[in-house]
Amino acid sequence: GQQLNQSPQSMFIQEGEDVSMNCTSSSIFNTWLWYKQDPGEGPVLLIALYKAGELTSNGRLTAQFGITRKDSFLNISASIPSDVGIYFCAGQERLDAGNNRKLIWGLGTSLAVNP
Amino acid sequence: NAGVTQTPKFQVLKTGQSMTLQCAQDMNHNSMYWYRQDPGMGLRLIYYSASEGTTDKGEVPNGYNVSRLNKREFSLRLESAAPSQTSVYFCASRQGGSGEKLFFGSGTQLSVL
């Protein structure tokens, strides 16, 4: 099935550093989503983006919807130990005539933070 | 507010055994989903239910069946478990329509020996 190219696959950083990750696709999406998964838990939505060029923040997290609509970026500023986890991007496309939308997922970026 | 509740949390099966994973949501959501998560494969959609009374196949439906018992509950059944079905399974729900916010349960870690 279709997948997004998410990079980097993993990062190991020092507490206080900034983090950047991105997703690219061969398809155009109308919505980009960023999720975080803590160990032993399900993913939790961090940020949703709806328009090309949109820049949205959620605390220390900032995400952007690329102008081409084929990519998205997530930045985390001043990382802290609780930022540890796996970050997933997802692009949304229509699934069926009932307006139910399918999410295409990246493979995740695993983030480790050294205190 | 519990959100999405999955049971069991862990399960070990022998090849050929059957089992049902249970999922319930208390957010009055219309749509419910079953995903599996495997290393290097990301999240893959098994089945979904856009609304009560309907179910449809996702990317990887083979070997699974589902039942949308009512608006709250959506179960996933493995009729004859295979080692390839060793995975972490997540149930999720959303309001439906144009609502994109997907709420996940905490997962079921299944091992098939």
CSV table of C-alpha atoms in Angstrom, one decimal:
chain,number,residue,atom,x,y,z
A,1,GLY,CA,0.0,0.0,0.0
A,2,GLN,CA,0.9,3.6,-0.2
A,3,GLN,CA,3.2,5.0,2.4
A,4,LEU,CA,4.8,8.2,3.4
A,5,ASN,CA,8.6,8.7,3.5
A,6,GLN,CA,9.3,9.9,7.0
A,7,SER,CA,12.8,10.9,8.1
A,8,PRO,CA,14.9,10.5,10.1
A,9,GLN,CA,14.0,7.0,11.3
A,10,SER,CA,15.5,7.7,14.7
A,11,MET,CA,17.2,10.5,16.6
A,12,PHE,CA,19.2,10.6,19.8
A,13,ILE,CA,19.6,14.1,21.2
A,14,GLN,CA,20.6,16.0,24.3
A,15,GLU,CA,17.9,17.6,26.5
A,16,GLY,CA,17.4,21.2,25.4
A,17,GLU,CA,18.2,20.6,21.7
A,18,ASP,CA,15.7,21.4,18.9
A,19,VAL,CA,14.4,18.5,16.7
A,20,SER,CA,13.2,18.5,13.1
A,21,MET,CA,11.5,15.7,11.2
A,22,ASN,CA,9.6,15.5,8.0
A,23,CYS,CA,7.4,13.5,5.7
A,24,THR,CA,7.1,13.4,2.0
A,25,SER,CA,4.7,11.8,-0.4
A,26,SER,CA,4.2,11.3,-4.1
A,27,SER,CA,0.5,12.2,-3.6
A,28,ILE,CA,-1.2,15.4,-2.7
A,29,PHE,CA,-3.0,15.4,0.6
A,30,ASN,CA,-5.7,17.7,1.9
A,31,THR,CA,-4.8,17.2,5.5
A,32,TRP,CA,-1.6,16.4,7.3
A,33,LEU,CA,-1.5,15.0,10.9
A,34,TRP,CA,1.2,14.5,13.4
A,35,TYR,CA,0.8,11.9,16.1
A,36,LYS,CA,3.0,10.8,19.1
A,37,GLN,CA,3.2,7.3,20.5
A,38,ASP,CA,4.5,6.7,24.0
A,39,PRO,CA,5.8,3.2,24.8
A,40,GLY,CA,3.0,0.8,25.4
A,41,GLU,CA,0.3,3.3,24.3
A,42,GLY,CA,-1.6,4.2,21.2
A,43,PRO,CA,-0.8,7.2,19.1
A,44,VAL,CA,-2.1,10.6,20.2
A,45,LEU,CA,-2.8,13.5,17.9
A,46,LEU,CA,-0.4,16.4,18.3
A,47,ILE,CA,-1.2,18.8,15.4
A,48,ALA,CA,-3.6,18.8,12.4
A,49,LEU,CA,-2.9,20.9,9.3
A,50,TYR,CA,-5.5,21.7,6.7
A,51,LYS,CA,-4.1,24.2,4.2
A,52,ALA,CA,-0.9,24.4,2.1
A,53,GLY,CA,1.6,26.7,3.8
A,54,GLU,CA,-0.2,26.5,7.1
A,55,LEU,CA,2.1,26.8,10.2
A,56,THR,CA,0.6,25.6,13.5
A,57,SER,CA,2.0,25.4,17.0
A,58,ASN,CA,1.1,23.3,20.0
A,59,GLY,CA,3.4,24.4,22.9
A,60,ARG,CA,6.9,23.6,21.9
A,61,LEU,CA,5.8,21.8,18.8
A,62,THR,CA,5.4,23.5,15.4
A,63,ALA,CA,4.3,21.8,12.2
A,64,GLN,CA,4.0,23.1,8.7
A,65,PHE,CA,1.9,21.9,5.7
A,66,GLY,CA,4.2,22.1,2.7
A,67,ILE,CA,3.3,24.4,-0.2
A,68,THR,CA,3.3,21.5,-2.7
A,69,ARG,CA,0.9,19.6,-0.4
A,70,LYS,CA,3.2,16.6,-0.7
A,71,ASP,CA,5.2,17.2,2.5
A,72,SER,CA,5.0,18.3,6.1
A,73,PHE,CA,7.5,19.2,8.8
A,74,LEU,CA,7.4,18.9,12.6
A,75,ASN,CA,9.8,20.8,14.9
A,76,ILE,CA,10.2,20.4,18.6
A,77,SER,CA,12.0,23.2,20.4
A,78,ALA,CA,14.0,22.8,23.6
A,79,SER,CA,13.4,19.1,24.0
A,80,ILE,CA,12.7,17.5,27.4
A,81,PRO,CA,12.9,13.9,28.5
A,82,SER,CA,9.1,13.4,28.2
A,83,ASP,CA,9.4,14.1,24.4
A,84,VAL,CA,10.7,10.5,24.1
A,85,GLY,CA,8.5,8.4,21.9
A,86,ILE,CA,7.7,7.7,18.3
A,87,TYR,CA,6.3,10.5,16.1
A,88,PHE,CA,4.2,9.6,13.1
A,89,CYS,CA,3.0,11.7,10.3
A,90,ALA,CA,-0.2,10.8,8.4
A,91,GLY,CA,-1.8,12.2,5.3
A,92,GLN,CA,-5.5,12.1,4.8
A,93,GLU,CA,-7.3,11.1,1.6
A,94,ARG,CA,-10.8,10.1,0.8
A,95,LEU,CA,-11.6,6.5,1.3
A,96,ASP,CA,-15.1,5.9,0.1
A,97,ALA,CA,-18.2,7.6,-1.2
A,98,GLY,CA,-19.5,7.9,2.3
A,99,ASN,CA,-16.9,10.7,3.0
A,100,ASN,CA,-14.9,8.4,5.3
A,101,ARG,CA,-11.3,9.4,5.0
A,102,LYS,CA,-8.3,7.1,4.9
A,103,LEU,CA,-5.1,7.9,6.7
A,104,ILE,CA,-1.7,7.1,5.0
A,105,TRP,CA,0.9,6.7,7.7
A,106,GLY,CA,4.6,7.3,7.8
A,107,LEU,CA,6.8,4.7,9.5
A,108,GLY,CA,7.7,6.9,12.4
A,109,THR,CA,10.6,8.8,13.9
A,110,SER,CA,11.9,7.3,17.1
A,111,LEU,CA,13.1,10.1,19.4
A,112,ALA,CA,15.4,9.5,22.4
A,113,VAL,CA,16.4,12.4,24.7
A,114,ASN,CA,19.4,12.2,26.9
A,115,PRO,CA,18.8,14.2,30.1
B,1,ASN,CA,-13.8,9.6,30.5
B,2,ALA,CA,-12.2,6.3,29.3
B,3,GLY,CA,-12.1,7.0,25.6
B,4,VAL,CA,-11.2,3.8,23.7
B,5,THR,CA,-10.8,0.7,25.8
B,6,GLN,CA,-9.2,-2.5,24.4
B,7,THR,CA,-9.0,-5.9,26.0
B,8,PRO,CA,-6.9,-7.9,26.5
B,9,LYS,CA,-3.7,-6.0,26.9
B,10,PHE,CA,-1.5,-9.1,26.2
B,11,GLN,CA,-2.3,-12.4,24.7
B,12,VAL,CA,-0.3,-15.5,23.7
B,13,LEU,CA,-1.9,-18.0,21.3
B,14,LYS,CA,-0.9,-21.2,19.7
B,15,THR,CA,-1.1,-21.6,15.9
B,16,GLY,CA,-4.6,-22.5,14.9
B,17,GLN,CA,-6.3,-21.1,18.1
B,18,SER,CA,-9.0,-18.5,17.8
B,19,MET,CA,-9.7,-15.4,19.8
B,20,THR,CA,-11.6,-12.1,19.8
B,21,LEU,CA,-10.1,-8.7,20.6
B,22,GLN,CA,-12.6,-6.4,22.2
B,23,CYS,CA,-12.9,-2.6,21.7
B,24,ALA,CA,-15.3,-0.1,23.1
B,25,GLN,CA,-15.5,3.7,22.9
B,26,ASP,CA,-17.6,6.0,25.1
B,27,MET,CA,-17.3,9.1,22.9
B,28,ASN,CA,-20.4,8.4,20.8
B,29,HIS,CA,-18.2,8.2,17.7
B,30,ASN,CA,-19.6,6.9,14.4
B,31,SER,CA,-16.5,5.3,12.9
B,32,MET,CA,-14.2,2.7,14.4
B,33,TYR,CA,-11.0,1.1,13.1
B,34,TRP,CA,-8.7,-1.8,13.7
B,35,TYR,CA,-5.0,-1.4,12.9
B,36,ARG,CA,-2.0,-3.6,13.3
B,37,GLN,CA,1.5,-2.2,14.0
B,38,ASP,CA,4.6,-4.1,13.1
B,39,PRO,CA,8.3,-3.0,13.2
B,40,GLY,CA,9.3,-1.3,9.9
B,41,MET,CA,5.7,-1.5,8.6
B,42,GLY,CA,4.0,1.3,10.5
B,43,LEU,CA,0.3,1.3,11.1
B,44,ARG,CA,-1.8,-0.8,8.7
B,45,LEU,CA,-5.6,-0.7,8.5
B,46,ILE,CA,-7.2,-4.1,8.9
B,47,TYR,CA,-10.9,-3.3,8.9
B,48,TYR,CA,-13.1,-0.3,9.6
B,49,SER,CA,-16.7,0.5,10.3
B,50,ALA,CA,-17.8,3.9,9.0
B,51,SER,CA,-21.0,3.7,11.0
B,52,GLU,CA,-23.1,1.2,13.0
B,53,GLY,CA,-24.1,-1.7,10.9
B,54,THR,CA,-21.4,-1.3,8.3
B,55,THR,CA,-17.9,-2.8,8.0
B,56,ASP,CA,-15.3,-2.7,5.2
B,57,LYS,CA,-11.9,-4.1,4.5
B,58,GLY,CA,-8.7,-2.1,4.9
B,59,GLU,CA,-5.3,-2.9,3.6
B,60,VAL,CA,-4.6,-6.2,5.3
B,61,PRO,CA,-8.0,-8.0,6.1
B,62,ASN,CA,-7.0,-11.6,5.3
B,63,GLY,CA,-7.2,-13.8,8.4
B,64,TYR,CA,-9.5,-11.5,10.3
B,65,ASN,CA,-13.2,-10.8,10.8
B,66,VAL,CA,-14.9,-8.0,12.5
B,67,SER,CA,-18.2,-7.3,14.1
B,68,ARG,CA,-19.7,-3.8,14.8
B,69,LEU,CA,-21.9,-5.0,17.7
B,70,ASN,CA,-23.4,-1.6,18.4
B,71,LYS,CA,-22.3,2.0,18.2
B,72,ARG,CA,-19.9,1.6,21.1
B,73,GLU,CA,-18.3,-1.8,20.3
B,74,PHE,CA,-16.2,-3.1,17.4
B,75,SER,CA,-14.5,-6.5,17.8
B,76,LEU,CA,-11.7,-8.2,15.8
B,77,ARG,CA,-11.7,-12.0,15.5
B,78,LEU,CA,-8.8,-14.3,14.5
B,79,GLU,CA,-10.4,-17.6,13.5
B,80,SER,CA,-7.2,-19.6,13.1
B,81,ALA,CA,-4.2,-17.6,14.4
B,82,ALA,CA,-0.9,-17.8,12.5
B,83,PRO,CA,2.5,-16.6,13.5
B,84,SER,CA,2.3,-13.9,10.9
B,85,GLN,CA,-0.4,-12.3,13.0
B,86,THR,CA,2.0,-11.7,15.8
B,87,SER,CA,1.6,-7.9,16.2
B,88,VAL,CA,0.4,-5.0,18.3
B,89,TYR,CA,-3.3,-4.3,17.5
B,90,PHE,CA,-4.9,-0.9,18.0
B,91,CYS,CA,-8.5,0.0,17.9
B,92,ALA,CA,-9.4,3.6,17.1
B,93,SER,CA,-12.5,5.7,16.7
B,94,ARG,CA,-13.4,9.1,15.2
B,95,GLN,CA,-16.6,11.1,14.9
B,96,GLY,CA,-16.7,10.4,11.2
B,97,GLY,CA,-17.5,12.6,8.2
B,98,SER,CA,-14.9,15.3,7.9
B,99,GLY,CA,-13.8,14.8,11.5
B,100,GLU,CA,-10.2,13.7,11.3
B,101,LYS,CA,-9.2,13.3,14.9
B,102,LEU,CA,-8.6,9.6,15.5
B,103,PHE,CA,-8.5,8.4,19.1
B,104,PHE,CA,-6.6,5.2,19.8
B,105,GLY,CA,-6.8,2.6,22.5
B,106,SER,CA,-3.7,1.5,24.3
B,107,GLY,CA,-3.2,-1.7,22.2
B,108,THR,CA,-3.2,-5.4,22.4
B,109,GLN,CA,0.2,-7.2,22.1
B,110,LEU,CA,-0.5,-10.6,20.5
B,111,SER,CA,2.0,-13.4,20.1
B,112,VAL,CA,1.2,-16.4,18.0
B,113,LEU,CA,3.6,-19.4,18.6
